Each structure stands twice: as structure tokens, then as C-alpha cells.
Amino acid sequence: MKRKQIVNVIAFLMILPLLSGCWTLVVAGAGAYGGYKMKENGYTLQNPITKEKKSSK
């Protein structure tokens, strides 16, 4: 029983670094989607983030 637990812990520790890269991609994808949706609503990426003003010409 003890040996099986040790093998499980070693397997988990070997897989953990692989999962961290996946989480990075998920977060980057969520940020890109959020930026895309903001652009659809008229926001631009400036400092500070503002909504585009329509010209009255």
C-alpha cells in the first residue's frame, strides 16, 4: 500500500509541470477573447482604456 502511494505521488509530481503550460494557454486565450469582445463594443487599448467616440461630421 505504501509503495502504491509513493508511485502515485511521483506520477503526480511528474505531470504537474505539464499542466502548468496548459493553464497558461487557457489564461492567454481567455484574455484574447476578452480583448476581442471589448473591441466589438467599441473599446480600444489605450492608457487608460477608453471607449471610442463617434465623430459628429
PDB file of C-alpha atoms in Angstrom:
ATOM      1  CA  MET A   1       0.000   0.000   0.000  1.00  0.00           C
ATOM      2  CA  LYS A   2       2.751   2.432   0.908  1.00  0.00           C
ATOM      3  CA  ARG A   3       4.590   1.707  -2.338  1.00  0.00           C
ATOM      4  CA  LYS A   4       1.469   2.458  -4.411  1.00  0.00           C
ATOM      5  CA  GLN A   5       1.070   5.834  -2.674  1.00  0.00           C
ATOM      6  CA  ILE A   6       4.695   6.713  -3.404  1.00  0.00           C
ATOM      7  CA  VAL A   7       4.264   5.813  -7.073  1.00  0.00           C
ATOM      8  CA  ASN A   8       1.099   7.941  -7.263  1.00  0.00           C
ATOM      9  CA  VAL A   9       2.863  10.947  -5.719  1.00  0.00           C
ATOM     10  CA  ILE A  10       5.805  10.613  -8.114  1.00  0.00           C
ATOM     11  CA  ALA A  11       3.437  10.360 -11.098  1.00  0.00           C
ATOM     12  CA  PHE A  12       1.529  13.446  -9.941  1.00  0.00           C
ATOM     13  CA  LEU A  13       4.733  15.445  -9.495  1.00  0.00           C
ATOM     14  CA  MET A  14       5.887  14.475 -12.988  1.00  0.00           C
ATOM     15  CA  ILE A  15       2.562  15.508 -14.585  1.00  0.00           C
ATOM     16  CA  LEU A  16       2.195  18.801 -12.680  1.00  0.00           C
ATOM     17  CA  PRO A  17       4.713  20.802 -14.789  1.00  0.00           C
ATOM     18  CA  LEU A  18       2.943  19.707 -17.965  1.00  0.00           C
ATOM     19  CA  LEU A  19      -0.371  21.054 -16.699  1.00  0.00           C
ATOM     20  CA  SER A  20       1.076  24.459 -15.871  1.00  0.00           C
ATOM     21  CA  GLY A  21       1.705  25.143 -19.560  1.00  0.00           C
ATOM     22  CA  CYS A  22      -1.888  24.258 -20.368  1.00  0.00           C
ATOM     23  CA  TRP A  23      -3.187  26.709 -17.784  1.00  0.00           C
ATOM     24  CA  THR A  24      -1.021  29.430 -19.305  1.00  0.00           C
ATOM     25  CA  LEU A  25      -2.616  28.814 -22.701  1.00  0.00           C
ATOM     26  CA  VAL A  26      -6.107  28.840 -21.214  1.00  0.00           C
ATOM     27  CA  VAL A  27      -5.491  32.192 -19.497  1.00  0.00           C
ATOM     28  CA  ALA A  28      -3.972  33.692 -22.651  1.00  0.00           C
ATOM     29  CA  GLY A  29      -6.948  32.515 -24.697  1.00  0.00           C
ATOM     30  CA  ALA A  30      -9.398  33.988 -22.200  1.00  0.00           C
ATOM     31  CA  GLY A  31      -7.566  37.326 -22.318  1.00  0.00           C
ATOM     32  CA  ALA A  32      -7.580  37.361 -26.110  1.00  0.00           C
ATOM     33  CA  TYR A  33     -11.302  36.591 -26.186  1.00  0.00           C
ATOM     34  CA  GLY A  34     -11.990  39.368 -23.675  1.00  0.00           C
ATOM     35  CA  GLY A  35      -9.998  41.828 -25.770  1.00  0.00           C
ATOM     36  CA  TYR A  36     -11.876  40.787 -28.900  1.00  0.00           C
ATOM     37  CA  LYS A  37     -15.244  41.281 -27.200  1.00  0.00           C
ATOM     38  CA  MET A  38     -14.174  44.703 -25.879  1.00  0.00           C
ATOM     39  CA  LYS A  39     -13.127  45.730 -29.394  1.00  0.00           C
ATOM     40  CA  GLU A  40     -16.570  44.680 -30.683  1.00  0.00           C
ATOM     41  CA  ASN A  41     -18.161  47.025 -28.130  1.00  0.00           C
ATOM     42  CA  GLY A  42     -16.028  49.976 -29.248  1.00  0.00           C
ATOM     43  CA  TYR A  43     -13.262  49.931 -26.657  1.00  0.00           C
ATOM     44  CA  THR A  44      -9.648  50.498 -27.633  1.00  0.00           C
ATOM     45  CA  LEU A  45      -6.441  49.502 -25.882  1.00  0.00           C
ATOM     46  CA  GLN A  46      -5.041  52.777 -24.671  1.00  0.00           C
ATOM     47  CA  ASN A  47      -3.847  54.040 -21.330  1.00  0.00           C
ATOM     48  CA  PRO A  48      -6.410  54.303 -19.757  1.00  0.00           C
ATOM     49  CA  ILE A  49      -8.771  52.013 -21.662  1.00  0.00           C
ATOM     50  CA  THR A  50     -11.493  54.194 -23.162  1.00  0.00           C
ATOM     51  CA  LYS A  51     -14.433  53.796 -25.491  1.00  0.00           C
ATOM     52  CA  GLU A  52     -14.096  55.223 -28.992  1.00  0.00           C
ATOM     53  CA  LYS A  53     -16.034  58.403 -29.547  1.00  0.00           C
ATOM     54  CA  LYS A  54     -18.012  58.694 -32.760  1.00  0.00           C
ATOM     55  CA  SER A  55     -17.272  61.839 -34.731  1.00  0.00           C
ATOM     56  CA  SER A  56     -20.201  64.139 -35.486  1.00  0.00           C
ATOM     57  CA  LYS A  57     -19.011  65.007 -39.016  1.00  0.00           C
TER      58      LYS A  57
END
